[in-house]
Structure formats: structure tokens, C-alpha cells
Amino acid sequence: MAMEWTEETIARLRDLWQQGLSTAEIGRQLSVTKNAVVGKAHRLGLKPRPSPIRRAAKVVPVPAAAAVETTASSAATESTPAPPKSEVTAAPVATATPVPEKAPAKAQAAPAPAQQAKPVAAAPAVAEDGPPAPRATRAQPRATAKSALRPVSEPRRRSSQSCCWPLGDPGTPGFHFCGATPLPGKPYCAEHAQLAYVKLRDRRDNVA
DNA sequence: CCCTGATTCGC
DNA sequence: GCGAATCAGG
């Protein structure tokens, strides 16, 4: 069954996406797979994040018919003779977005260093429910978390004006977000930020 | 092997 | 429209 992309889930997707979280991570917090996340993100039109790969020349059949219609309509708009080979696609970085540098980002930029410390939705007060409430268990199953967790100074990228801490189970009637005023540059309010930024290396074991 | 995102294509 | 399968780079 297809995921119900409600306004709330979409809003969350957008928010998390904007925060720079990885697709897999967004998926975990949203209880969907990374594929679903990236797929939806595409359809939503948002998706200008650094891609690890270039993926340009594939084994796609590309019959001779593809070369047709070059002259027909698009006068001088479309004319890509296709690069000869390994074209180091100069990743079209955000057009006019103050995207943080990549280099320094590794040390102190995005709130999601990935693979080490990540803001995860720890089970709020509704954890007793039992359902797929976001949880933060398994602190350090492996030694990957060698570095200490520290969000340090977040880049001033206020995403929303309300804490997006999830309360309840997404998809259920009672689900809603905290809504309180978040900390500057963070998606959560002061209280939830404390719970959110914990060390954790959870994998994908959604319950939904 | 782990991770990442991108694209395809059956549903 | 959705997302698993697949691809592809780090």
C-alpha cells in the first residue's frame, strides 16, 4: 500500500529535507524508506542537494529515435550533444542558496553529520503507547561513534517557526507537532532539542 | 561492507 | 502517484 503523503508528512519531509538530513534518515524519522523519501522529494520538485554520484551515462537503450526532433521545435534552447565520456558533472549547486561549504561542513555545519551523531526523534512522552513512536535506543552498537556528539554552532538556517517534534504516531488522528518556538537554527524547541540531539546509530526498522 | 542519492518502471 | 529495485559513487 502506498504511503499516505498528508500535508503533515509532506511538511515534515520538506522540513527535514531542508535541514540537510539524508534521505535514509528522513525516511527513518518518517517511517518510510529512503527510496520513498527521494521519490517523493523528486515529485515535490524539491531536491537540490549534493549528490554523491553523477549518474549520467547509463546503459539506457537510447534508440536512434532519440536523436530526432532536435531541430524541430527547440531552436536554441536544447542542444546537448552529450559529453564524450566521463564528464565531471559540475554539480549544479543551489542556484542562489547560501549553501554551506562542503569542506567545513564536515566539521561543524549541518546538524546531521550522518553516520555519527544525528538528530533523531526520540520517543516523547507518548512512548508508552508502544507504536512506532520515534525512539532513541541503541546508543552505540558499534564503535563508529568515536567522535563526540556536538551540534556546535548550527548554520543559521531556521527552517520553520515552530518546533517540529512529532507527537503521536504519524498517520493517526492525534498526531501533531510540538509547535513551540524552536531554537535559532534548529527545528526543535529548547526542550525537544535536548531529546532530539542524541547519539544513535539506528538502522531502518520501522514499525509502520 | 557501510553509506549516499538518482533513476527506472511495475504497480 | 508511489516506491522497490536497481544503479552508481564515496
Coordinates of C-alpha atoms (C1' of nucleotides) in Angstrom, one line a residue:
Chain A
M1 CA 0.0 0.0 0.0
A2 CA 1.2 3.4 -0.9
M3 CA 2.2 5.8 1.8
E4 CA -0.3 8.5 2.6
W5 CA 1.5 11.7 2.0
T6 CA -0.5 14.0 4.1
E7 CA 0.1 17.7 4.4
E8 CA 1.8 17.0 7.7
T9 CA 4.1 14.3 6.4
I10 CA 5.0 16.3 3.4
A11 CA 5.6 19.3 5.6
R12 CA 7.9 17.2 7.7
L13 CA 9.6 15.8 4.6
R14 CA 10.3 19.3 3.4
D15 CA 11.5 20.5 6.7
L16 CA 13.8 17.6 7.3
W17 CA 15.0 17.8 3.8
Q18 CA 15.8 21.4 4.2
Q19 CA 17.7 20.6 7.3
G20 CA 20.0 18.6 5.3
L21 CA 19.2 15.3 6.7
S22 CA 20.0 12.3 4.5
T23 CA 17.2 10.6 2.7
A24 CA 17.6 7.5 4.7
E25 CA 17.5 9.5 7.9
I26 CA 14.4 11.3 6.9
G27 CA 12.9 8.0 6.0
R28 CA 13.6 6.6 9.4
Q29 CA 12.1 9.5 11.1
L30 CA 9.2 9.5 8.8
S31 CA 8.8 5.7 8.9
V32 CA 9.4 5.2 5.2
T33 CA 12.3 4.0 3.2
K34 CA 14.8 6.3 1.7
N35 CA 13.5 5.4 -1.7
A36 CA 10.1 6.7 -0.7
V37 CA 11.7 9.9 0.5
V38 CA 13.8 10.6 -2.5
G39 CA 11.0 9.6 -4.8
K40 CA 8.6 11.9 -3.1
A41 CA 11.1 14.7 -2.9
H42 CA 11.5 14.4 -6.6
R43 CA 7.8 14.6 -7.3
L44 CA 7.5 17.5 -5.0
G45 CA 10.0 19.3 -7.0
L46 CA 12.5 19.9 -4.2
K47 CA 15.8 18.2 -4.5
P48 CA 18.8 20.3 -5.0
R49 CA 21.1 18.6 -2.6
P50 CA 24.6 17.4 -3.3
S51 CA 24.5 14.1 -5.0
P52 CA 27.3 11.6 -4.3
I53 CA 27.2 10.4 -7.9
R54 CA 26.8 11.8 -11.3
R55 CA 24.9 9.1 -12.9
A56 CA 24.7 10.4 -16.5
A57 CA 25.6 7.7 -18.9
K58 CA 23.7 4.6 -18.2
V59 CA 23.0 1.6 -20.2
V60 CA 19.7 3.0 -21.4
P61 CA 18.9 1.8 -24.9
V62 CA 18.6 5.2 -26.4
P63 CA 17.4 4.1 -29.8
A64 CA 18.2 6.2 -32.8
A65 CA 14.8 7.8 -32.5
A66 CA 16.2 9.9 -29.6
A67 CA 18.3 12.0 -32.0
V68 CA 15.2 13.1 -33.9
E69 CA 13.4 16.3 -33.2
T70 CA 16.5 18.2 -32.4
T71 CA 15.8 20.8 -35.0
A72 CA 12.1 20.8 -35.0
S73 CA 11.0 23.0 -32.1
S74 CA 13.6 23.8 -29.6
A75 CA 15.6 26.3 -31.6
A76 CA 18.4 27.3 -29.4
T77 CA 17.1 26.0 -26.2
E78 CA 18.1 22.5 -26.2
S79 CA 21.4 21.4 -27.6
T80 CA 23.3 18.8 -25.7
P81 CA 25.5 16.8 -27.9
A82 CA 26.2 14.6 -25.0
P83 CA 29.6 14.6 -23.5
P84 CA 32.1 12.2 -24.9
K85 CA 32.8 10.3 -21.7
S86 CA 33.4 10.9 -18.1
E87 CA 32.1 14.4 -17.7
V88 CA 32.7 15.5 -14.3
T89 CA 29.3 17.0 -13.9
A90 CA 29.8 20.2 -12.1
A91 CA 27.1 19.5 -9.6
P92 CA 24.6 22.3 -10.2
V93 CA 24.8 23.7 -6.7
A94 CA 22.0 25.6 -5.3
T95 CA 21.4 28.5 -7.7
A96 CA 21.2 31.3 -5.2
T97 CA 21.1 29.5 -1.9
P98 CA 23.7 30.1 0.7
V99 CA 24.7 26.5 0.9
P100 CA 27.4 25.8 3.4
E101 CA 30.7 24.8 2.1
K102 CA 31.4 21.2 1.8
A103 CA 34.7 21.1 3.5
P104 CA 33.9 22.8 6.7
A105 CA 30.5 21.2 6.7
K106 CA 32.1 18.0 7.8
A107 CA 33.3 19.6 10.9
Q108 CA 30.6 21.8 12.0
A109 CA 28.0 22.7 9.5
A110 CA 24.9 20.5 9.1
P111 CA 23.1 19.2 12.1
A112 CA 23.3 15.8 10.5
P113 CA 26.9 14.7 10.3
A114 CA 25.5 11.4 9.3
Q115 CA 27.0 8.2 10.5
Q116 CA 27.8 9.6 13.8
A117 CA 25.6 12.0 15.6
K118 CA 22.2 12.7 14.3
P119 CA 19.2 14.4 15.5
V120 CA 16.7 11.7 15.9
A121 CA 13.2 11.8 17.1
A122 CA 13.4 10.2 20.5
A123 CA 10.3 9.0 22.0
P124 CA 8.5 11.8 23.6
A125 CA 6.1 11.4 26.5
V126 CA 3.8 9.3 24.4
A127 CA 6.3 6.4 24.1
E128 CA 4.2 4.3 26.4
D129 CA 1.9 3.8 23.5
G130 CA 4.1 1.2 22.0
P131 CA 3.6 2.0 18.4
P132 CA 6.2 3.3 16.0
A133 CA 6.9 6.3 18.1
P134 CA 10.3 7.6 17.2
R135 CA 12.7 6.1 19.6
A136 CA 16.3 6.6 20.5
T137 CA 17.7 3.4 21.6
R138 CA 20.9 1.6 20.9
A139 CA 23.3 4.3 21.7
Q140 CA 26.4 2.8 20.4
P141 CA 26.1 -0.6 18.9
R142 CA 29.3 -0.1 17.1
A143 CA 32.4 1.9 17.6
T144 CA 31.5 4.3 14.8
A145 CA 30.6 6.9 17.3
K146 CA 34.1 7.6 18.2
S147 CA 33.7 11.3 17.9
A148 CA 31.8 13.1 20.4
L149 CA 28.5 14.4 19.5
R150 CA 28.2 18.1 19.3
P151 CA 25.9 20.0 17.1
V152 CA 28.1 23.0 17.9
S153 CA 27.1 26.2 16.1
E154 CA 24.4 25.4 13.7
P155 CA 24.3 27.3 10.4
R156 CA 21.6 29.9 10.7
R157 CA 19.1 28.1 8.7
R158 CA 15.8 28.5 10.6
S159 CA 13.6 26.1 8.8
S160 CA 10.3 26.8 10.5
Q161 CA 8.9 28.9 13.2
S162 CA 7.6 26.0 15.1
C163 CA 9.1 23.0 16.7
C164 CA 8.6 20.0 14.5
W165 CA 8.9 17.5 17.2
P166 CA 6.5 14.8 16.4
L167 CA 3.9 14.0 19.0
G168 CA 2.0 10.8 18.4
D169 CA 2.2 8.5 15.5
P170 CA 2.2 9.9 12.1
G171 CA -0.9 8.8 10.3
T172 CA -3.0 8.7 13.4
P173 CA -5.6 11.3 14.2
G174 CA -3.9 12.6 17.2
F175 CA -0.6 13.2 15.5
H176 CA 0.8 16.7 15.7
F177 CA 3.9 18.7 16.1
C178 CA 5.1 20.4 19.2
G179 CA 4.7 23.8 17.6
A180 CA 6.7 25.7 20.2
T181 CA 9.2 28.3 19.2
P182 CA 12.3 26.5 18.1
L183 CA 15.9 27.4 18.9
P184 CA 17.6 29.6 16.4
G185 CA 18.8 27.4 13.6
K186 CA 17.1 24.3 15.0
P187 CA 14.0 22.6 14.1
Y188 CA 13.1 21.9 17.7
C189 CA 12.3 24.0 20.7
A190 CA 14.6 24.1 23.6
E191 CA 13.1 21.1 25.4
H192 CA 12.8 18.9 22.4
A193 CA 16.2 19.8 21.1
Q194 CA 17.7 18.2 24.2
L195 CA 15.9 15.0 23.4
A196 CA 16.5 15.2 19.7
Y197 CA 20.2 15.5 19.6
V198 CA 21.3 12.3 20.9
K199 CA 23.9 9.9 19.7
L200 CA 22.5 7.0 17.9
R201 CA 23.2 4.7 15.1
D202 CA 19.8 3.2 14.5
R203 CA 19.1 1.4 11.3
R204 CA 15.9 1.1 9.4
D205 CA 13.5 -0.9 11.4
N206 CA 10.3 0.9 11.0
V207 CA 7.2 -0.4 12.5
A208 CA 4.8 1.1 10.1
Chain B
dC1 C1' 30.6 -3.6 3.9
dC2 C1' 28.8 0.7 5.1
dC3 C1' 26.9 4.9 3.4
dT4 C1' 24.9 8.3 0.0
dG5 C1' 21.4 10.0 -3.6
dA6 C1' 19.2 9.0 -8.7
dT7 C1' 16.6 6.7 -11.9
dT8 C1' 13.6 3.3 -13.7
dC9 C1' 9.5 1.1 -14.1
dG10 C1' 5.7 -2.1 -12.4
dC11 C1' 2.1 -1.3 -9.7
Chain C
dG1 C1' 1.5 8.9 -7.6
dC2 C1' 4.0 5.6 -5.2
dG3 C1' 8.3 3.2 -4.0
dA4 C1' 11.2 -1.3 -4.6
dA5 C1' 14.7 -2.5 -7.3
dT6 C1' 18.5 -1.1 -9.2
dC7 C1' 22.2 1.8 -10.3
dA8 C1' 26.4 4.4 -9.1
dG9 C1' 29.8 7.0 -6.4
dG10 C1' 32.3 7.5 -1.8

